[in-house]
Amino acid sequence: MMKPHKLVAWARKGRLPLCVLLLTLLLLALTIWAFERRAWLIGLLFLLIGFAMGAVMASLYSQLDSGNRFLNLSIDMFCTAGFDGYFKTLNPAFEKTLGFTAAELLSKPYSEFIHPEDRLATRAEHDELRQGEITFGFENRYICRDGSYKWLLWNAVSVPDQELIYAVARDITDRKKGEQKLRKFADDLAVGNRELDLRNREIERATNLKSKFLANMSHELRTPLNAIVGFSDLLAEETAGSLNPKQKRFVGHIKQGSAHLLRLINDILDLSKIEAGLLEFHLENFSIADALPEVLSVIAPLAIKKNIRIQTGSSTEFNVHADRDRFKQIMYNLLSNAVKFTPAGGNISVECVAERDLVSVSVADTGIGIAPEDQSTVFMEFRQLEAGAEARKNGTGLGLAITKKLVEQQGGRISLQSEVGKGSRFAFTLPHARHLAVENDAALLPVHAVSHSDRLTPLVLIVDDEAPARELLASYLQSDYRVAVASSGREAVRMAQQVRPDVITLDVLMPNANGLDTLVAFKSRPDTANIPIIVLSVLDQENVCFALGAAEYLVKPVRKADLLHSIRLHVSPTADDDATILIVDDDSESLELAEETLRSAGYETQCARSGARALEILSNKVVGAVLLDLLMPEMDGFQVIQHVRQTPALKNLPIVVMTAKNLSEKEIAALRRDTQGLLPKNGAWREQLLHEIRRGVAGRALHASAGGK
């Protein structure tokens, strides 16, 4: 190729035309420019590639530097360890956590820093990692420079080609301590639960022992006390005219002392029943003015003896909804305390006021008063105030405690106001019975008098609001039966509890509480539910009365023959005086007392000192009824009852249980099902015993005459 300067020279010499020269130079310039352009492009490309590679390398370096900074700043422990058992790299977290320097940790096999108890398990994990297996959640303990140990949680993966283990660990010492505390707490809680369960069992055992003790105490104390009360009553009755004043006084002391012991036993048993929630309340509407005289009749002799005046006014004309017997018990406790702590010549007042839905009853006295420091303790068990030796002798320390519990369990409250030397005022509240009608009944006719020999004659209670009707019915019956009369339903219920009639005749049309309400009241009370009720009415309500529990229904006017026939369907005019009563009791005094009581009423008796002997007698002799004690050795009364009821010839034999045992509700239910009477040995059982025996013997005679087996 010709060089440019030669072309120019040739042109100057005129060898080439100017245009050709210019064209040649242009092509040459374009050729040079194209070649240089390609070189620049290639250079620029390499330059760009270099810049890109530099940027990538810079980014990788930056990331590597950030990773190193992260490892250095992390609270987790990062490391690499060789298959030879030595750490290769460690981040600063190792030094912060364990206290050793990195050089110290790198200089020894890491197994030397592991707790001796964890080395074997760690070696097993290390062997698995050498096979390329990944381990998660592996825990062990590492020693610290101060000699303590810290728990570490490891995550690791091995690279067999590099003979390295990459691992990260986290300090879980605080978590382990928390778990240890939690386990200790759980263990302590389990121990506490076991101890609590043991104590609960001990408490249950103590409660059972207490109940057993109370039952045994009731039996062991009431049995001899029953003999004392019974024989002293018999002695007072049969020798009243032959005793001199000194002997009468001695008999009086015996009766007074036994009454005090009986009251103490009853108080203790009442308190135990209240605390156990076993005391039953029979709530009804009644007038305080009607119930109060029954209490005052008992308190009056005590007050007269000390010349204490008891005042009651018209303010007692209030009606309450409560248990009548428990109300009388409350009033007796408060009034007897007032008499006890009031000097001779003092005053006691009883007042009632309405407080919305409650009636407040107060007993105030002019006695010695109660000091402020003692007022908070007067309602505690066995707490007695200083009131002289005589008052302490007559007190049990339980009256006010029982009173408070009786009031509270009937929805009321009790309070005390007192000043030393000026007297005390106890007040308690009971629910108000606003809709109770106050009846102005005519005076009840007394039970028609009977001689000592005809105590076995059944008793008929006549209930009618018209006096001529009562007299007519009484005239029909009095030749064959004893008769008591009531002029209202409310008085009839009360009287039935007192005299325990064998049959009741009930008029339906009576003012205030009608006969149907009275019939329901009779059938709803356990002590009157089994008494046959003959309804007399001018209305045709036979189906209603039978549905409510009536035994017979007669339409007025009633003929004498029809009335006697209806009564004789349920009780015969006289019981079999020659019937033999089998008395079963292991206590000789109780046996003798029951025998004397029944013989004085005209019965023949036979005695047995054990249950086995009683069954032997029953297998060889016909008896009219059995009077049975429950607590006897070898075979108790419950077993005797079971044997009797399983014997076809004896399944209808009347059994009356008389016991001092503190019975459970289950035992009471069983006795009510299998026996004809249940009497407590509480000193007031004699009349009830004769009544139950008479009813049982008469009922069996009627069953036999009707062809019953």
XYZ file of C-alpha atoms in Angstrom:
709
model
C 0.000 0.000 0.000
C 1.346 3.426 -0.931
C 1.986 5.665 1.945
C 0.129 8.972 2.133
C 3.156 11.188 1.986
C 4.150 9.547 -1.318
C 0.722 10.221 -2.725
C 1.045 13.813 -1.727
C 4.450 13.977 -3.352
C 3.114 12.413 -6.496
C 0.290 14.871 -6.571
C 2.670 17.757 -6.159
C 4.593 16.386 -9.087
C 1.380 16.237 -11.012
C 1.291 12.581 -11.392
C -2.180 12.211 -9.832
C -5.177 14.337 -10.265
C -6.241 16.311 -7.193
C -9.609 14.652 -6.892
C -8.064 11.266 -6.948
C -5.708 12.345 -4.303
C -8.466 13.648 -2.110
C -10.479 10.501 -2.602
C -7.548 8.317 -1.709
C -6.832 10.285 1.456
C -10.490 10.043 2.481
C -10.527 6.285 2.104
C -7.273 5.990 3.981
C -8.658 8.120 6.809
C -11.808 6.051 6.950
C -9.782 2.826 7.090
C -7.619 4.102 9.905
C -10.664 5.428 11.784
C -12.501 2.060 11.484
C -9.510 0.180 12.809
C -9.011 2.526 15.723
C -12.694 2.492 16.478
C -12.671 -1.312 16.804
C -9.722 -1.175 19.123
C -11.395 1.428 21.293
C -14.520 -0.592 21.456
C -12.616 -3.696 22.499
C -10.717 -1.711 25.072
C -13.863 -0.135 26.399
C -15.454 -3.590 26.656
C -12.545 -4.926 28.654
C -12.648 -1.810 30.781
C -16.335 -2.337 31.541
C -15.743 -6.008 32.366
C -13.001 -4.988 34.721
C -15.206 -2.440 36.456
C -17.976 -5.084 36.879
C -15.611 -7.663 38.283
C -14.245 -5.068 40.668
C -17.724 -4.170 41.827
C -18.561 -7.844 42.429
C -15.363 -8.417 44.307
C -15.982 -5.269 46.344
C -19.517 -6.479 47.189
C -18.223 -9.905 48.184
C -15.572 -8.356 50.316
C -18.148 -6.033 51.911
C -20.423 -8.964 52.652
C -17.581 -10.966 54.068
C -16.623 -8.037 56.212
C -20.256 -7.628 57.408
C -20.430 -11.347 58.196
C -17.246 -11.134 60.197
C -18.565 -8.126 62.051
C -21.881 -10.012 62.695
C -20.005 -13.030 64.046
C -17.936 -10.805 66.251
C -20.918 -8.887 67.606
C -23.323 -11.848 67.972
C -24.295 -13.069 71.479
C -24.433 -16.592 70.035
C -21.226 -18.605 70.003
C -19.941 -19.467 66.489
C -17.057 -21.840 65.970
C -15.413 -24.382 63.765
C -13.965 -27.533 65.256
C -11.786 -30.139 63.671
C -12.347 -33.840 63.663
C -9.244 -33.965 65.871
C -11.256 -32.568 68.806
C -9.836 -29.017 68.831
C -11.522 -25.696 68.171
C -10.230 -24.061 64.975
C -12.001 -20.705 65.071
C -14.062 -18.955 67.735
C -16.011 -15.754 67.790
C -15.720 -13.343 70.760
C -18.948 -14.667 72.287
C -16.987 -17.686 73.566
C -14.714 -15.451 75.611
C -17.656 -13.410 76.938
C -19.664 -16.474 77.856
C -17.032 -18.786 79.329
C -14.442 -16.286 80.534
C -11.531 -18.076 78.864
C -9.484 -16.412 76.131
C -9.663 -17.721 72.598
C -6.068 -18.886 72.867
C -6.882 -20.926 75.966
C -9.848 -22.503 74.291
C -7.894 -23.287 71.124
C -4.972 -24.798 72.991
C -6.769 -27.773 74.514
C -9.266 -30.349 73.260
C -12.707 -28.904 73.730
C -13.754 -32.045 75.632
C -11.695 -30.804 78.598
C -14.044 -27.841 78.911
C -17.171 -30.055 78.990
C -18.764 -31.164 82.242
C -17.583 -34.707 83.076
C -21.142 -35.993 83.174
C -21.799 -34.701 79.636
C -18.570 -35.838 77.923
C -19.764 -39.294 76.915
C -22.934 -37.963 75.290
C -20.940 -35.173 73.556
C -18.449 -37.701 72.184
C -21.337 -39.690 70.715
C -22.646 -36.559 69.012
C -19.144 -35.811 67.700
C -18.902 -39.317 66.178
C -22.217 -38.826 64.403
C -21.087 -35.460 63.042
C -17.984 -37.088 61.572
C -20.347 -39.174 59.445
C -21.913 -36.008 58.055
C -25.066 -36.123 60.167
C -26.682 -32.941 61.428
C -27.574 -32.572 65.109
C -30.140 -30.067 66.381
C -30.948 -29.206 69.947
C -28.029 -30.952 71.555
C -27.333 -29.661 75.083
C -24.322 -29.919 77.346
C -22.501 -28.009 80.048
C -19.224 -26.084 79.589
C -16.986 -25.001 82.430
C -16.281 -21.307 82.998
C -13.108 -19.705 84.274
C -14.732 -19.133 87.714
C -15.416 -22.865 88.057
C -19.120 -22.682 87.369
C -20.847 -24.403 84.480
C -23.086 -23.018 81.805
C -25.619 -24.873 79.723
C -25.188 -24.525 75.916
C -27.642 -25.461 73.164
C -25.790 -26.546 69.983
C -26.733 -26.656 66.289
C -23.980 -28.207 64.152
C -23.213 -29.528 60.673
C -20.058 -31.310 59.541
C -18.080 -31.110 56.302
C -16.197 -34.412 56.088
C -14.131 -33.277 53.076
C -12.679 -30.456 55.196
C -12.746 -32.498 58.398
C -14.490 -29.532 60.042
C -17.589 -29.056 62.122
C -19.429 -25.759 61.831
C -21.477 -25.070 64.969
C -23.405 -22.351 66.729
C -24.239 -22.438 70.467
C -26.533 -20.392 72.671
C -26.277 -19.884 76.405
C -29.433 -21.437 77.970
C -28.242 -21.388 81.583
C -31.003 -19.029 82.723
C -33.603 -21.200 81.039
C -32.193 -24.285 82.709
C -32.228 -22.579 86.080
C -35.824 -21.582 85.466
C -36.699 -25.154 84.518
C -34.898 -26.392 87.603
C -36.839 -23.962 89.788
C -40.031 -24.972 88.040
C -39.280 -28.660 88.624
C -38.447 -27.915 92.240
C -41.682 -25.966 92.563
C -43.578 -28.846 90.944
C -41.880 -31.314 93.266
C -42.631 -29.110 96.260
C -46.205 -28.753 95.040
C -46.502 -32.507 94.662
C -45.097 -32.968 98.151
C -47.476 -30.300 99.418
C -50.406 -31.989 97.705
C -49.424 -35.308 99.231
C -49.143 -33.684 102.637
C -52.478 -31.901 102.105
C -54.093 -35.156 101.034
C -52.606 -36.838 104.082
C -53.909 -34.070 106.324
C -57.328 -34.249 104.682
C -57.382 -37.952 105.387
C -56.316 -37.275 108.946
C -59.061 -34.652 109.265
C -61.602 -37.060 107.770
C -60.405 -39.742 110.158
C -60.587 -37.292 113.064
C -64.097 -36.281 111.978
C -65.138 -39.927 111.843
C -63.562 -40.526 115.232
C -65.350 -37.448 116.569
C -68.682 -38.685 115.228
C -68.015 -42.132 116.647
C -66.967 -40.612 119.963
C -70.102 -38.469 120.106
C -72.258 -41.468 119.277
C -70.558 -43.594 121.911
C -70.611 -40.762 124.429
C -74.280 -40.215 123.730
C -74.988 -43.887 124.347
C -72.699 -44.331 127.347
C -73.994 -41.193 129.093
C -77.637 -41.331 128.106
C -78.063 -44.982 129.061
C -77.314 -44.551 132.800
C -78.904 -41.096 132.746
C -82.032 -42.619 131.281
C -82.184 -44.979 134.246
C -81.657 -42.111 136.714
C -84.409 -39.978 135.183
C -86.824 -42.876 134.745
C -86.431 -44.399 138.204
C -86.572 -40.988 139.908
C -89.838 -40.257 138.065
C -91.259 -43.640 139.078
C -90.093 -43.101 142.642
C -91.698 -39.662 142.774
C -94.992 -40.954 141.345
C -95.389 -44.188 143.274
C -94.124 -42.993 146.678
C -95.271 -39.378 146.621
C -97.481 -39.807 149.677
C -95.036 -41.880 151.696
C -91.902 -39.722 151.369
C -90.999 -37.254 154.091
C -89.917 -33.716 153.124
C -86.236 -34.621 153.253
C -86.713 -37.618 150.972
C -88.791 -35.557 148.554
C -86.002 -32.984 148.480
C -83.459 -35.693 147.730
C -85.603 -37.028 144.898
C -85.898 -33.465 143.591
C -82.105 -33.116 143.653
C -81.778 -36.344 141.677
C -84.247 -35.137 139.054
C -82.622 -31.689 138.881
C -79.120 -33.124 138.485
C -80.186 -35.598 135.828
C -82.007 -32.829 133.958
C -78.818 -30.756 133.980
C -76.770 -33.673 132.641
C -79.362 -34.355 129.986
C -79.300 -30.709 128.923
C -75.501 -30.795 128.662
C -75.536 -33.924 126.497
C -78.256 -32.526 124.255
C -76.343 -29.237 123.875
C -73.158 -31.036 122.846
C -74.994 -33.205 120.335
C -76.911 -30.218 118.958
C -73.679 -28.289 118.515
C -72.001 -31.177 116.730
C -75.009 -31.624 114.429
C -75.093 -27.909 113.629
C -71.387 -27.844 112.785
C -71.785 -30.932 110.589
C -74.860 -29.444 108.866
C -77.027 -32.365 109.991
C -79.530 -30.483 112.145
C -82.939 -30.460 110.470
C -85.245 -27.420 110.539
C -89.009 -27.690 110.035
C -89.985 -24.171 109.018
C -93.553 -22.975 109.486
C -95.520 -19.797 110.124
C -96.447 -19.234 113.751
C -97.201 -16.430 116.160
C -94.563 -15.460 118.723
C -97.365 -14.693 121.187
C -98.529 -18.320 120.911
C -95.100 -19.926 121.245
C -93.731 -17.688 124.012
C -96.039 -18.902 126.855
C -94.688 -22.434 126.423
C -91.198 -21.128 127.199
C -92.322 -18.816 129.987
C -94.087 -21.704 131.730
C -90.698 -23.405 132.098
C -88.790 -20.235 133.001
C -91.395 -18.865 135.444
C -90.480 -21.153 138.386
C -86.827 -20.102 138.088
C -87.780 -16.419 137.988
C -90.227 -16.728 140.901
C -87.540 -18.365 142.998
C -85.397 -15.205 142.618
C -88.363 -12.806 142.711
C -87.589 -11.687 139.136
C -90.386 -10.137 137.114
C -90.700 -11.110 133.435
C -92.636 -8.602 131.325
C -94.136 -9.206 127.883
C -96.460 -6.870 126.065
C -98.622 -6.686 122.989
C -95.439 -6.146 120.997
C -95.048 -9.935 120.811
C -97.997 -10.176 118.417
C -95.770 -10.862 115.414
C -95.653 -13.831 113.082
C -92.396 -15.431 111.979
C -91.398 -18.151 109.527
C -89.083 -20.452 111.451
C -88.764 -23.764 113.267
C -91.100 -23.516 116.236
C -89.136 -25.917 118.448
C -85.832 -24.200 117.680
C -87.431 -20.825 118.377
C -88.468 -22.072 121.806
C -84.942 -23.375 122.343
C -83.507 -19.945 121.471
C -85.898 -18.163 123.815
C -85.262 -20.650 126.614
C -81.493 -20.140 126.327
C -81.770 -16.349 126.380
C -84.341 -16.211 129.190
C -82.546 -18.774 131.363
C -79.320 -16.788 130.966
C -81.164 -13.595 131.887
C -82.559 -15.226 135.032
C -79.161 -16.678 135.900
C -77.302 -13.348 135.681
C -80.017 -11.092 137.123
C -79.929 -10.500 140.897
C -83.002 -11.187 143.014
C -85.734 -8.595 142.557
C -84.634 -7.668 139.010
C -86.622 -7.351 135.815
C -86.590 -9.103 132.453
C -88.501 -7.872 129.405
C -89.296 -9.486 126.068
C -90.063 -7.207 123.109
C -90.571 -7.575 119.366
C -90.269 -5.012 116.574
C -90.609 -5.275 112.808
C -87.544 -4.585 110.655
C -88.682 -4.706 107.005
C -88.863 -8.427 106.183
C -87.570 -9.460 109.609
C -88.904 -9.554 113.132
C -86.463 -8.619 115.881
C -86.993 -10.313 119.250
C -85.073 -8.958 122.241
C -84.535 -10.179 125.803
C -83.356 -7.437 128.171
C -82.444 -7.816 131.848
C -81.262 -5.674 134.752
C -78.472 -8.078 135.589
C -74.744 -7.758 136.195
C -73.957 -6.880 132.592
C -71.039 -8.013 130.443
C -67.686 -6.258 130.231
C -66.711 -4.945 126.760
C -63.709 -7.279 126.548
C -65.996 -10.285 127.166
C -68.747 -9.359 124.716
C -66.845 -10.736 121.722
C -66.467 -14.167 123.353
C -69.904 -14.832 124.835
C -71.027 -16.671 121.685
C -68.030 -19.027 121.724
C -68.271 -22.620 122.882
C -67.638 -23.388 126.563
C -67.286 -19.719 127.524
C -68.889 -18.844 130.856
C -68.969 -15.487 132.593
C -68.259 -15.037 136.247
C -71.610 -15.112 138.029
C -71.052 -17.078 141.179
C -70.593 -20.773 141.817
C -74.292 -21.592 141.472
C -74.563 -20.074 138.006
C -71.421 -21.840 136.822
C -72.716 -25.118 138.194
C -75.971 -24.800 136.259
C -74.379 -23.668 133.008
C -72.748 -25.590 130.170
C -71.076 -22.759 128.287
C -72.826 -23.874 125.093
C -76.208 -22.165 125.251
C -75.275 -18.896 123.524
C -73.046 -20.617 120.975
C -75.921 -22.901 119.979
C -78.355 -19.978 120.032
C -76.219 -17.989 117.581
C -75.950 -20.919 115.183
C -79.680 -21.686 115.385
C -80.534 -18.068 114.571
C -78.097 -17.814 111.669
C -79.202 -21.093 110.094
C -82.771 -19.780 109.973
C -81.730 -16.626 108.117
C -81.370 -14.302 111.109
C -78.640 -12.641 113.149
C -78.035 -12.078 116.843
C -76.491 -9.108 118.640
C -75.612 -7.987 122.146
C -75.715 -4.648 123.973
C -74.519 -4.588 127.555
C -73.125 -2.338 130.269
C -71.536 -3.591 133.444
C -73.862 -3.164 136.423
C -76.852 -2.135 134.313
C -77.808 -5.284 132.428
C -77.730 -6.811 128.963
C -79.938 -6.912 125.900
C -79.759 -9.828 123.445
C -81.665 -9.340 120.173
C -82.131 -11.749 117.274
C -84.023 -11.606 114.001
C -86.115 -14.135 112.091
C -87.984 -13.872 108.749
C -91.372 -12.166 108.975
C -94.452 -14.223 108.032
C -96.626 -11.332 106.904
C -99.501 -13.386 105.533
C -100.041 -15.584 108.554
C -103.549 -15.142 109.843
C -103.837 -14.876 113.628
C -106.619 -17.134 114.777
C -108.635 -16.538 117.909
C -109.399 -20.171 118.655
C -111.671 -21.239 121.365
C -109.992 -22.906 124.260
C -109.042 -26.476 123.549
C -110.917 -29.130 125.410
C -108.449 -31.284 127.325
C -107.933 -34.941 126.562
C -110.755 -36.809 128.227
C -109.450 -38.176 131.502
C -108.635 -41.866 131.650
C -107.660 -44.036 134.552
C -104.238 -45.559 135.016
C -105.513 -48.905 133.774
C -106.806 -47.663 130.456
C -103.670 -45.969 129.130
C -103.845 -48.511 126.325
C -107.075 -47.005 124.991
C -106.417 -45.358 121.619
C -106.672 -41.578 121.321
C -108.773 -39.792 118.694
C -108.164 -36.106 117.911
C -111.321 -34.309 116.730
C -110.693 -31.164 114.616
C -113.712 -28.933 113.993
C -114.321 -25.190 114.364
C -117.895 -25.678 115.645
C -118.267 -26.577 119.324
C -121.548 -28.539 118.906
C -119.936 -30.691 116.200
C -116.955 -31.416 118.440
C -119.222 -32.385 121.351
C -121.342 -34.658 119.168
C -118.333 -36.536 117.782
C -116.811 -36.817 121.266
C -120.030 -38.327 122.566
C -119.895 -40.945 119.790
C -116.337 -41.976 120.687
C -115.733 -41.473 124.388
C -117.167 -44.847 125.403
C -114.510 -46.691 123.376
C -111.715 -44.169 122.866
C -109.918 -41.351 124.551
C -110.761 -38.056 122.857
C -108.959 -34.744 122.368
C -110.396 -31.812 120.442
C -109.006 -28.840 118.501
C -110.939 -25.908 117.084
C -108.534 -24.926 114.278
C -106.065 -26.497 111.913
C -103.080 -24.757 113.441
C -103.951 -25.906 116.935
C -104.616 -29.399 115.625
C -101.096 -29.690 114.184
C -99.595 -28.421 117.415
C -101.729 -30.724 119.562
C -100.987 -33.769 117.399
C -97.312 -33.280 118.134
C -98.001 -33.132 121.857
C -100.554 -35.909 122.435
C -99.733 -38.161 119.439
C -103.262 -39.338 118.536
C -103.926 -42.688 116.908
C -106.592 -41.280 114.559
C -107.647 -37.744 113.529
C -111.095 -36.669 112.373
C -110.825 -33.475 110.310
C -113.495 -31.032 109.180
C -112.831 -29.430 105.795
C -114.753 -26.156 106.079
C -112.971 -24.082 108.712
C -112.109 -20.373 108.686
C -108.535 -19.152 108.038
C -106.591 -22.385 107.474
C -109.120 -24.828 105.945
C -109.140 -28.572 106.357
C -107.297 -29.256 103.111
C -104.368 -27.060 104.205
C -104.366 -28.817 107.567
C -104.397 -32.208 105.857
C -101.346 -31.193 103.819
C -99.647 -29.925 106.984
C -100.233 -33.262 108.753
C -98.879 -35.302 105.845
C -95.824 -33.083 105.321
C -94.493 -33.534 108.884
C -92.598 -36.756 109.682
C -94.115 -37.054 113.169
C -97.739 -36.875 111.938
C -97.512 -38.236 108.386
C -98.494 -41.798 109.367
C -101.525 -40.902 111.488
C -104.782 -42.026 109.758
C -106.970 -38.984 108.985
C -110.739 -39.324 108.522
C -112.120 -36.299 106.660
C -115.639 -35.095 107.531
C -117.257 -32.655 105.124
C -120.547 -31.425 103.679
C -118.853 -31.081 100.267
C -118.066 -33.752 97.718
C -114.267 -33.542 97.702
C -113.504 -37.208 98.177
C -110.994 -37.529 95.322
C -109.074 -34.423 96.378
C -108.839 -35.552 99.985
C -107.696 -39.050 99.055
C -105.078 -37.540 96.753
C -103.786 -35.453 99.662
C -103.455 -38.516 101.910
C -106.787 -38.935 103.715
C -107.506 -42.459 104.979
C -111.326 -42.219 104.969
C -113.936 -39.710 103.757
C -117.369 -39.262 105.377
C -120.075 -36.804 104.345
C -121.838 -34.863 107.089
C -124.096 -35.523 108.885
C -122.074 -38.491 110.109
C -123.753 -41.407 111.855
C -122.125 -42.938 114.907
C -121.908 -46.406 113.354
C -120.194 -45.083 110.223
C -117.677 -43.094 112.256
C -116.830 -46.031 114.544
C -116.512 -48.346 111.570
C -114.104 -45.986 109.796
C -111.965 -45.579 112.912
C -111.870 -49.328 113.604
C -110.497 -49.904 110.109
C -107.289 -48.286 111.355
C -107.196 -48.825 115.118
C -109.110 -51.103 117.461
C -110.873 -49.645 120.519
C -108.565 -51.387 122.983
C -105.285 -53.123 122.646
C -104.638 -56.636 123.838
C -103.790 -56.176 127.507
C -102.397 -59.689 127.681
C -99.935 -59.157 124.836
C -96.353 -59.841 125.810
C -93.752 -57.224 124.956
C -90.217 -58.488 124.354
C -87.649 -56.018 125.729
C -84.134 -56.382 124.261
C -81.334 -54.407 125.913
C -77.890 -55.343 127.229
C -78.048 -52.704 129.976
C -79.712 -54.138 133.083
C -80.928 -50.781 134.420
C -82.533 -49.772 131.124
C -84.074 -53.225 130.903
C -85.568 -52.957 134.392
C -86.859 -49.432 133.804
C -88.585 -50.332 130.516
C -90.035 -53.471 132.092
C -91.442 -51.514 135.038
C -92.894 -48.836 132.747
C -94.688 -51.356 130.521
C -95.936 -53.492 133.388
C -97.357 -50.418 135.110
C -99.345 -49.830 131.901
C -100.795 -53.359 131.966
C -98.452 -55.247 129.650
C -96.771 -58.572 130.216
C -93.047 -58.399 129.464
C -90.173 -60.709 128.721
C -86.553 -59.588 128.679
C -83.522 -60.521 126.587
C -79.973 -59.295 127.196
C -78.708 -59.953 123.662
C -79.880 -60.041 120.073
C -79.244 -63.768 119.760
C -81.408 -64.476 122.811
C -84.158 -62.248 121.400
C -84.236 -64.223 118.135
C -84.365 -67.455 120.118
C -87.405 -66.213 122.072
C -89.135 -65.032 118.893
C -88.676 -68.439 117.293
C -90.506 -70.160 120.168
C -93.043 -67.620 121.441
C -95.615 -65.209 120.064
C -95.176 -61.635 121.317
C -97.193 -58.512 120.692
C -94.230 -56.203 119.974
C -90.492 -55.794 120.479
C -88.817 -52.926 122.336
C -85.267 -52.952 120.991
C -81.992 -51.227 121.855
C -79.511 -50.739 119.005
C -76.086 -50.845 120.643
C -75.460 -54.356 121.900
C -72.409 -56.642 121.728
C -72.091 -59.496 119.224
C -75.419 -58.796 117.461
C -76.651 -55.207 117.401
C -80.209 -53.982 116.938
C -79.853 -53.448 113.191
C -78.973 -57.121 112.729
C -81.935 -58.178 114.884
C -84.279 -56.081 112.722
C -82.822 -57.597 109.565
C -83.360 -61.164 110.841
C -86.926 -60.397 111.963
C -87.937 -58.815 108.657
C -86.480 -61.736 106.703
C -88.581 -64.249 108.672
C -92.037 -64.612 107.010
C -93.834 -65.290 110.308
C -92.380 -62.151 111.890
C -92.434 -59.672 109.012
C -95.424 -57.805 110.530
C -94.125 -57.898 114.113
C -94.138 -54.339 115.548
C -90.642 -53.167 116.522
C -90.099 -50.025 118.559
C -86.490 -48.868 118.824
C -85.364 -46.970 121.915
C -81.719 -45.930 121.832
C -79.216 -43.391 123.067
C -77.179 -43.711 119.855
C -76.580 -40.576 117.806
C -78.094 -41.779 114.538
C -77.138 -40.723 111.024
C -79.813 -39.753 108.497
C -79.216 -43.030 106.641
C -79.793 -45.024 109.833
C -82.905 -43.000 110.682
C -84.328 -43.630 107.199
C -83.695 -47.373 107.530
C -85.359 -47.505 110.951
C -88.385 -45.571 109.743
C -88.738 -48.075 106.926
C -88.380 -51.244 108.996
C -89.763 -50.299 112.435
C -92.925 -48.817 113.908
C -91.350 -46.337 116.311
C -88.053 -44.629 117.142
C -87.526 -43.183 120.626
C -84.405 -41.448 121.957
C -83.308 -42.176 125.510
C -83.520 -38.575 126.555
C -85.461 -38.714 129.803
C -88.881 -37.943 128.276
C -89.683 -41.183 126.509
C -92.137 -42.988 128.800
C -95.452 -41.639 127.474
C -94.249 -41.876 123.892
C -93.130 -45.470 124.496
C -96.583 -46.489 125.725
C -98.156 -44.741 122.768
C -95.928 -46.463 120.198
C -96.295 -49.899 121.807
C -100.063 -49.516 121.996
C -100.266 -48.427 118.382
C -98.026 -51.269 117.211
C -99.962 -53.967 119.098
C -103.317 -52.604 117.952
C -102.154 -52.338 114.360
C -100.972 -55.928 114.340
C -104.299 -57.078 115.816
C -106.197 -55.268 113.068
C -103.934 -56.794 110.419
C -104.538 -60.262 111.824
C -108.316 -59.775 112.004
C -108.343 -58.684 108.372
C -106.551 -61.881 107.356
C -103.159 -60.257 106.770
C -100.084 -62.432 106.952
